[in-house]
Tab-separated table of C-alpha atoms and ligand atoms in Angstrom:
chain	number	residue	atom	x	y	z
A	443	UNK	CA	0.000	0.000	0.000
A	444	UNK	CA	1.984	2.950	-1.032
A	445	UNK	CA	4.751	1.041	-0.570
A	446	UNK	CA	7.911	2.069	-2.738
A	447	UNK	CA	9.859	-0.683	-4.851
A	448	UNK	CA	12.678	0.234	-2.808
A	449	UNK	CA	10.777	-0.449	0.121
A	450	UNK	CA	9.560	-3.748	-0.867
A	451	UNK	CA	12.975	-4.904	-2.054
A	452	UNK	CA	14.328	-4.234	1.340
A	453	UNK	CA	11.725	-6.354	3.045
A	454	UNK	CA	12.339	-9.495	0.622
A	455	UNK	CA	15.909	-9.138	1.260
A	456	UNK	CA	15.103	-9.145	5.071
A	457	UNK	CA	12.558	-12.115	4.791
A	458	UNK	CA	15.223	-13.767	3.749
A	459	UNK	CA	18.249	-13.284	5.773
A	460	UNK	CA	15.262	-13.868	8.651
A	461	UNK	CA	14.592	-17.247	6.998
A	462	UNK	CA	18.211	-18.046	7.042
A	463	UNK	CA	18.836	-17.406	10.417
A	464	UNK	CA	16.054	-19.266	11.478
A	465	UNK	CA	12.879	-17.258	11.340
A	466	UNK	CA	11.780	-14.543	11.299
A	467	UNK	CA	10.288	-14.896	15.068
A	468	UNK	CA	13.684	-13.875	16.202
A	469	UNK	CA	13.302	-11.713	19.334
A	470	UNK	CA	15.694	-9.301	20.129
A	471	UNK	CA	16.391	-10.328	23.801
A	472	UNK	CA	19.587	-8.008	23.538
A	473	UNK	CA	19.922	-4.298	24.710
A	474	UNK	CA	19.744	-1.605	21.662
A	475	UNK	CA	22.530	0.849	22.107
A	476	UNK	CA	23.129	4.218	20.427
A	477	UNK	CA	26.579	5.117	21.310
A	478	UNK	CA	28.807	8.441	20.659
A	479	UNK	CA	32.229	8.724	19.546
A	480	UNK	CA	33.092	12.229	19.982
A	481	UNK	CA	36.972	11.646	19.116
A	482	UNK	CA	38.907	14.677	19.297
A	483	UNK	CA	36.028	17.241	19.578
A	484	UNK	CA	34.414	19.535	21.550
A	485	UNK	CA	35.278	22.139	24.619
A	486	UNK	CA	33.646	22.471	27.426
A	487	UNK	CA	31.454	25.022	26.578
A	488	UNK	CA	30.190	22.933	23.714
A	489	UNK	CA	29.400	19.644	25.682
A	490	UNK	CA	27.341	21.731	28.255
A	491	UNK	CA	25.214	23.035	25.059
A	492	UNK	CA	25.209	19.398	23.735
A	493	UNK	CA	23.453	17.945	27.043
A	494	UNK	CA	21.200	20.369	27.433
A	495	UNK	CA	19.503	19.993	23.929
A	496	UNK	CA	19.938	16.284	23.359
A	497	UNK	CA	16.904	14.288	24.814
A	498	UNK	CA	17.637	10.411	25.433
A	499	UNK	CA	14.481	7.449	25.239
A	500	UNK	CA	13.734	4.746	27.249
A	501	UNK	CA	13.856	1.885	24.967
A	502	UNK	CA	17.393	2.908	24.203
A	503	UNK	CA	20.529	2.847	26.031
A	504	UNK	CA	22.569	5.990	25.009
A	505	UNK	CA	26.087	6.190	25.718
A	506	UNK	CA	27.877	9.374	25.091
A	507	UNK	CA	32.128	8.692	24.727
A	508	UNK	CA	33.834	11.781	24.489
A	509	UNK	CA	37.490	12.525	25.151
A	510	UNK	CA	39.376	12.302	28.642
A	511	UNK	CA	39.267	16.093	29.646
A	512	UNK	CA	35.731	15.890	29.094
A	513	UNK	CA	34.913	13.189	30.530
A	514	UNK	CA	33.740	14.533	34.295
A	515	UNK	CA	32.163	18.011	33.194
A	516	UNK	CA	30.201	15.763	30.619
A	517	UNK	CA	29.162	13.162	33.647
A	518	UNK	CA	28.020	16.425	36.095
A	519	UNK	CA	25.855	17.994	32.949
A	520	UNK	CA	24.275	14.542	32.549
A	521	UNK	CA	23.309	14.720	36.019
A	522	UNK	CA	22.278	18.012	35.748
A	523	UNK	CA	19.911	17.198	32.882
A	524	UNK	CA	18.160	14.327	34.471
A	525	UNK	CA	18.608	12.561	31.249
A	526	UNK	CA	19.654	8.312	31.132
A	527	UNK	CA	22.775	8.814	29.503
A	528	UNK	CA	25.325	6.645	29.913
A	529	UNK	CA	29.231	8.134	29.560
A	530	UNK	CA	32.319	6.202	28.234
A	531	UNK	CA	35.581	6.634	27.750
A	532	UNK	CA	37.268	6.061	24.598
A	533	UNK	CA	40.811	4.401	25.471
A	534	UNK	CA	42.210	2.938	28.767
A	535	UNK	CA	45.457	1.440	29.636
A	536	UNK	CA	45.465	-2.075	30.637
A	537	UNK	CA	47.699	-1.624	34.153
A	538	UNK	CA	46.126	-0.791	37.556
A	539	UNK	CA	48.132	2.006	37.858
A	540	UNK	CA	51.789	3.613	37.623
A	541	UNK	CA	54.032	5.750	35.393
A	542	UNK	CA	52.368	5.692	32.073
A	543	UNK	CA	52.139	9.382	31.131
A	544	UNK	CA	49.551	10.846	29.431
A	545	UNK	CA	47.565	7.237	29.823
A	546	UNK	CA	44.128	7.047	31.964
A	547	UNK	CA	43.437	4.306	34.181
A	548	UNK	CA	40.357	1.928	34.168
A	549	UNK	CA	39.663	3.269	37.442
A	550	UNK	CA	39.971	6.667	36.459
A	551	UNK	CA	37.642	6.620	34.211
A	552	UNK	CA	35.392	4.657	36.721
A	553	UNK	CA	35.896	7.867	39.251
A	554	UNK	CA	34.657	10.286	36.331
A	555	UNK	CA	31.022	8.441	35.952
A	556	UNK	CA	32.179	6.440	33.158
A	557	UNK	CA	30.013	2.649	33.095
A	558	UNK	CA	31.601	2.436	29.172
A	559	UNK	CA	34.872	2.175	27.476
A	560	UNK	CA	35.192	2.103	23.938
A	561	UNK	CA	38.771	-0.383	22.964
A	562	UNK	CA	40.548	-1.433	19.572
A	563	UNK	CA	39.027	1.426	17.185
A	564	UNK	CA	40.220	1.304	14.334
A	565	UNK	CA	42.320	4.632	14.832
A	566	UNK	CA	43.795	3.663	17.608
A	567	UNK	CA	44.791	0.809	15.580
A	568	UNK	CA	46.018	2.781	12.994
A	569	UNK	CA	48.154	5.421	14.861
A	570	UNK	CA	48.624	3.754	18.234
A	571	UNK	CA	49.505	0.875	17.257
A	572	UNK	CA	46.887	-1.253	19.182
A	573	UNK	CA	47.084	-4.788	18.178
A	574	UNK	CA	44.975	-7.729	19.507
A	575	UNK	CA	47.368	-8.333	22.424
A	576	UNK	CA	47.042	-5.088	23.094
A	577	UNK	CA	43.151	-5.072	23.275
A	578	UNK	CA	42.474	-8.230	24.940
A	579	UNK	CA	44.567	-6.903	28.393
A	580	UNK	CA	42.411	-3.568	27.885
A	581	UNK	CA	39.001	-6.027	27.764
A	582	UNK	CA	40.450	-7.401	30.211
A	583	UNK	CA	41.087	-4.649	33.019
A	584	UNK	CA	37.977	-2.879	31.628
A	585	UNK	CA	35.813	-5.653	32.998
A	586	UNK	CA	37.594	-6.053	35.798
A	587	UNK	CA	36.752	-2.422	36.909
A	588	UNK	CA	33.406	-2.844	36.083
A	589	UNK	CA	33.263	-1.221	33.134
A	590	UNK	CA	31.804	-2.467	29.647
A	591	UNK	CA	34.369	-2.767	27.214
A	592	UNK	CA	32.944	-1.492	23.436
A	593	UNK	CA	35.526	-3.682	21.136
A	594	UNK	CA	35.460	-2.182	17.468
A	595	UNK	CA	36.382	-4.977	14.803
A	596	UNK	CA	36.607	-4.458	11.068
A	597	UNK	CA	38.306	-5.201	7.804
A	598	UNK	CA	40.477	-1.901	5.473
A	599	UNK	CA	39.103	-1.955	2.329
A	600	UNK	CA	41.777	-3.522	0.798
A	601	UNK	CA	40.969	-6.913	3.405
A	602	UNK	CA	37.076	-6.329	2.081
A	603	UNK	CA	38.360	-5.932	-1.835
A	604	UNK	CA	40.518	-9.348	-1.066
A	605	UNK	CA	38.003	-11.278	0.462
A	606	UNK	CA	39.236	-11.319	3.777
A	607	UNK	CA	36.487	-9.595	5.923
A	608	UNK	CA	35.546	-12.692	7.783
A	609	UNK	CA	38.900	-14.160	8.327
A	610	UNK	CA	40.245	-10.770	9.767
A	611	UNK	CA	36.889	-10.364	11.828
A	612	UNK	CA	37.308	-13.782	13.360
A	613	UNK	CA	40.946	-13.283	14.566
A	614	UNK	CA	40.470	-9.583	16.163
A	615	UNK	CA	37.842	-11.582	17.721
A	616	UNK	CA	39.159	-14.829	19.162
A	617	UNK	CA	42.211	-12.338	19.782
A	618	UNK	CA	40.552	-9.327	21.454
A	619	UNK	CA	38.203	-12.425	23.425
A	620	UNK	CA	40.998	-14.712	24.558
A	621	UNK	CA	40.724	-16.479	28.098
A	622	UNK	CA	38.105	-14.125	28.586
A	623	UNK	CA	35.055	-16.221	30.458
A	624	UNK	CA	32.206	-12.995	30.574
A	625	UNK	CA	30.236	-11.729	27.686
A	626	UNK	CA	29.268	-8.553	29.123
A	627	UNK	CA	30.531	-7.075	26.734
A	628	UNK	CA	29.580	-4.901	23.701
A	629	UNK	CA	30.746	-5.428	20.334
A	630	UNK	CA	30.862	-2.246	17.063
A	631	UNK	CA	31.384	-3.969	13.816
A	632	UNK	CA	33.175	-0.500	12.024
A	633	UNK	CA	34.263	-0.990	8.710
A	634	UNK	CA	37.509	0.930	8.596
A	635	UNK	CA	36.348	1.866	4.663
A	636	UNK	CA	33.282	3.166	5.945
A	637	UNK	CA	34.538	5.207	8.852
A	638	UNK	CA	34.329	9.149	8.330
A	639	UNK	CA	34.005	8.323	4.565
A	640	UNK	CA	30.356	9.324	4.009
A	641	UNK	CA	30.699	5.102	2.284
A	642	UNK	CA	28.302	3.307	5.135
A	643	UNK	CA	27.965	-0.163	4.530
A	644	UNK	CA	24.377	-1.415	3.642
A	645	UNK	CA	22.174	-2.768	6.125
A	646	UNK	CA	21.933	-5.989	4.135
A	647	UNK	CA	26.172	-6.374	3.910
A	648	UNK	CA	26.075	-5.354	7.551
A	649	UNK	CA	23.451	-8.044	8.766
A	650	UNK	CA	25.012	-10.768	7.104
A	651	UNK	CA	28.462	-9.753	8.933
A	652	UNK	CA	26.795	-9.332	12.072
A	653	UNK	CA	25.207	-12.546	11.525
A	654	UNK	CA	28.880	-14.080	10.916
A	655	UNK	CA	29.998	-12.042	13.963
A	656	UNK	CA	27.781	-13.565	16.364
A	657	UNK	CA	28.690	-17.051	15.056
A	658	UNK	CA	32.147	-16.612	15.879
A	659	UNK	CA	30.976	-15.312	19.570
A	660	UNK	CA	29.045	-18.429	19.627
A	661	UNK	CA	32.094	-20.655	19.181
A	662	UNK	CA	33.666	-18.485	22.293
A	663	UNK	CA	30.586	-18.111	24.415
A	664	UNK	CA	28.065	-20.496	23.676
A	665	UNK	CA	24.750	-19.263	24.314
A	666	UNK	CA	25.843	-16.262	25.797
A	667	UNK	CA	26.540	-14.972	23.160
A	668	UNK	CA	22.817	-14.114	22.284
A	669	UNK	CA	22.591	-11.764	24.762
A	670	UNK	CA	25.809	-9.904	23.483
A	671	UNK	CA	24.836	-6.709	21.917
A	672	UNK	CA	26.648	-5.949	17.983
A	673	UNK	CA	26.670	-2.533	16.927
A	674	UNK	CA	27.167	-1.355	13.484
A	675	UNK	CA	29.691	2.122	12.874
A	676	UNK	CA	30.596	3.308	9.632
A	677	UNK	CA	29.379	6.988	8.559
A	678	UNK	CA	25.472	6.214	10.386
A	679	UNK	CA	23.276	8.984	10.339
A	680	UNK	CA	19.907	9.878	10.466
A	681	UNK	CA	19.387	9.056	7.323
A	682	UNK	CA	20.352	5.541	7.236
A	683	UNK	CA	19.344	4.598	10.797
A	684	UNK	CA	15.950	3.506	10.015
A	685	UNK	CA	17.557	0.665	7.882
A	686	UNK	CA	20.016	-0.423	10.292
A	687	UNK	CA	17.382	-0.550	12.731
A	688	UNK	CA	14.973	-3.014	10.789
A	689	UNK	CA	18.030	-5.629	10.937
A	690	UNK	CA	18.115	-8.776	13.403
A	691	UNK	CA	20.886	-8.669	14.254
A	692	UNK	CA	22.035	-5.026	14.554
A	693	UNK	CA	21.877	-3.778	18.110
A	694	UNK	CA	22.309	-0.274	18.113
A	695	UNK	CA	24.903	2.170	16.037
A	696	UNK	CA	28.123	3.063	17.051
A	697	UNK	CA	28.201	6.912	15.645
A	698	UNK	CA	31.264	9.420	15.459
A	699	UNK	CA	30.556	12.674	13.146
A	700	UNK	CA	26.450	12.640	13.105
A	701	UNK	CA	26.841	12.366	17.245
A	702	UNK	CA	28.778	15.893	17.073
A	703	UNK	CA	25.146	17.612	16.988
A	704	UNK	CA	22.741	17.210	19.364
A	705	UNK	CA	19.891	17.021	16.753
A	706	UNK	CA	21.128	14.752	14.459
A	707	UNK	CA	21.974	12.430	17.483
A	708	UNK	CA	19.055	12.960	18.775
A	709	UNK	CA	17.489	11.428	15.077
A	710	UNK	CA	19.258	8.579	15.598
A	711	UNK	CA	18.171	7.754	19.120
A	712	UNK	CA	14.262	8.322	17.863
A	713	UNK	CA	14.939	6.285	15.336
A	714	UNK	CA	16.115	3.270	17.123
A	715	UNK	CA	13.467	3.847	19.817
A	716	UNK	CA	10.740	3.721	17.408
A	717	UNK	CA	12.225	0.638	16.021
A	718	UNK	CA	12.338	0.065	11.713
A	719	UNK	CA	10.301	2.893	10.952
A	720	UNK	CA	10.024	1.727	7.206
A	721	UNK	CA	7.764	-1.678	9.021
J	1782	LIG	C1	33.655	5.897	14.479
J	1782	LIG	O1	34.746	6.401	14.276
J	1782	LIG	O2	33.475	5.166	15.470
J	1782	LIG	C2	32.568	6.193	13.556
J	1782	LIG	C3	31.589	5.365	13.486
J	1782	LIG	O3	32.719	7.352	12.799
J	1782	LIG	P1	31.695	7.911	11.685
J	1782	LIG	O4	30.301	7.698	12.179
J	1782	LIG	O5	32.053	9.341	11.532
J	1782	LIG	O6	31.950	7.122	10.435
């Protein structure tokens, strides 16, 4: 009824990655995130303005990350605006404690407000040099802080172009996840071609890698890994949310320039509240 072409293709192409994964009675028993990556932006000034436009929802667990000297002015305007937000960090070091300048602390970040941290992005990868060693001792002192570690996975273009995307997935994976026996834990499938590119992947290439994803969590958690929350990040807007959204097994977005404004967060969040609105 009404219905666009484009519309109706979408649906077939979801009745059928619903048939192949079973049904499409799959309940989404998971939590739906919409997460911030603020990176290298912002002053004070700004984040005040930021939290006291940007409205959260109840059916959605927002989680705002932005950088280390923001971190506990950001945590008293939450509080201020009486709004469920949830704050993260964006790196941590894996010790307890000691001389590692310019580092932050797990508990640091705990003593700031912070419930989140986001670990192996894809930048960090790039310029830090953060391998999978690396990431599975962060993952590991994360959760045993208390915090929620956010592990970003994802294949360079040239990995996608070779045919490699599940094969690189599945080692960060098994690497960022060894000896680790919890799977509270949240996990942002990002692309690195569709990262700040404007390139996002489609929600149809993104489901079936999510799909793959949660395979390979199955082989390290068993059943628990239904309950682990996968986010998709790569250039998600408002735009595009409403078709990430209608996916099984996309949990949420992981989103770094269209979380800069308040309003075009704030799109997001509504549209993952209000669930596929193209249904
Ligand atoms: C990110 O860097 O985590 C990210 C998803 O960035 P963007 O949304 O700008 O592609």
């Amino acid at each position: 009824m009404g219905q666009s072409i484009e519309s109706y293709i979408k649906h077939l192409v979801r009745d059928a990655i619903g048939h192949t994964l079973g049904g499409l009675e799959l309940q989404r028993d998971r939590k739906t995130y919409v997460i911030a990556n603020w990176k290298m932006n912002k002053t004070v000034n700004e984040t005040a303005e930021f939290f006291q436009y940007v409205k959260s929802s109840k059916n959605v667990s927002v989680v705002v990350c932005p950088s280390a000297q923001l971190l506990y002015p950001a945590h008293l305007f939450i509080k201020q605006s009486g709004q469920p937000i949830g704050l993260g960090g964006q790196n941590v070091h894996w010790a307890d404690k000691g001389a590692y300048t310019g580092e932050t602390s797990a508990s640091m970040l705990k003593d700031v407000g912070c419930e989140y941290v986001i670990i192996g992005h894809s930048e960090r990868r790039q310029y830090a040099g953060e391998d999978d060693v690396l990431v599975n001792k962060k993952v590991k002192q994360a959760l045993k802080t208390g915090l929620t570690p956010i592990i970003c996975i994802g294949e360079t273009v040239d990995e996608k172009n070779s045919a490699r995307t599940e094969q690189v997935l599945s080692t960060q994976l098994f690497g960022a996840l060894k000896d680790l026996h919890s799977g509270d834990i949240i996990i942002a499938y990002e692309p690195v071609w569709a990262i700040g590119t404007g390139q996002s992947a489609t929600a149809e290439l993104a489901q079936q890698t999510h799909a793959f994803i949660r395979s390979v969590l199955k082989q390290i958690f068993g059943g628990q890994a239904d309950s682990i929350s996968i986010l998709y990040g790569g250039s998600a807007n408002e735009n595009n949310a409403a078709d990430y959204s209608g996916m099984p097994d996309i949990d949420g977005v992981l989103v770094g320039g269209a979380s800069l404004q308040a309003h075009s967060f704030e799109g997001i969040i509504n549209v993952f509240a209000k669930g596929d609105q193209n249904s």
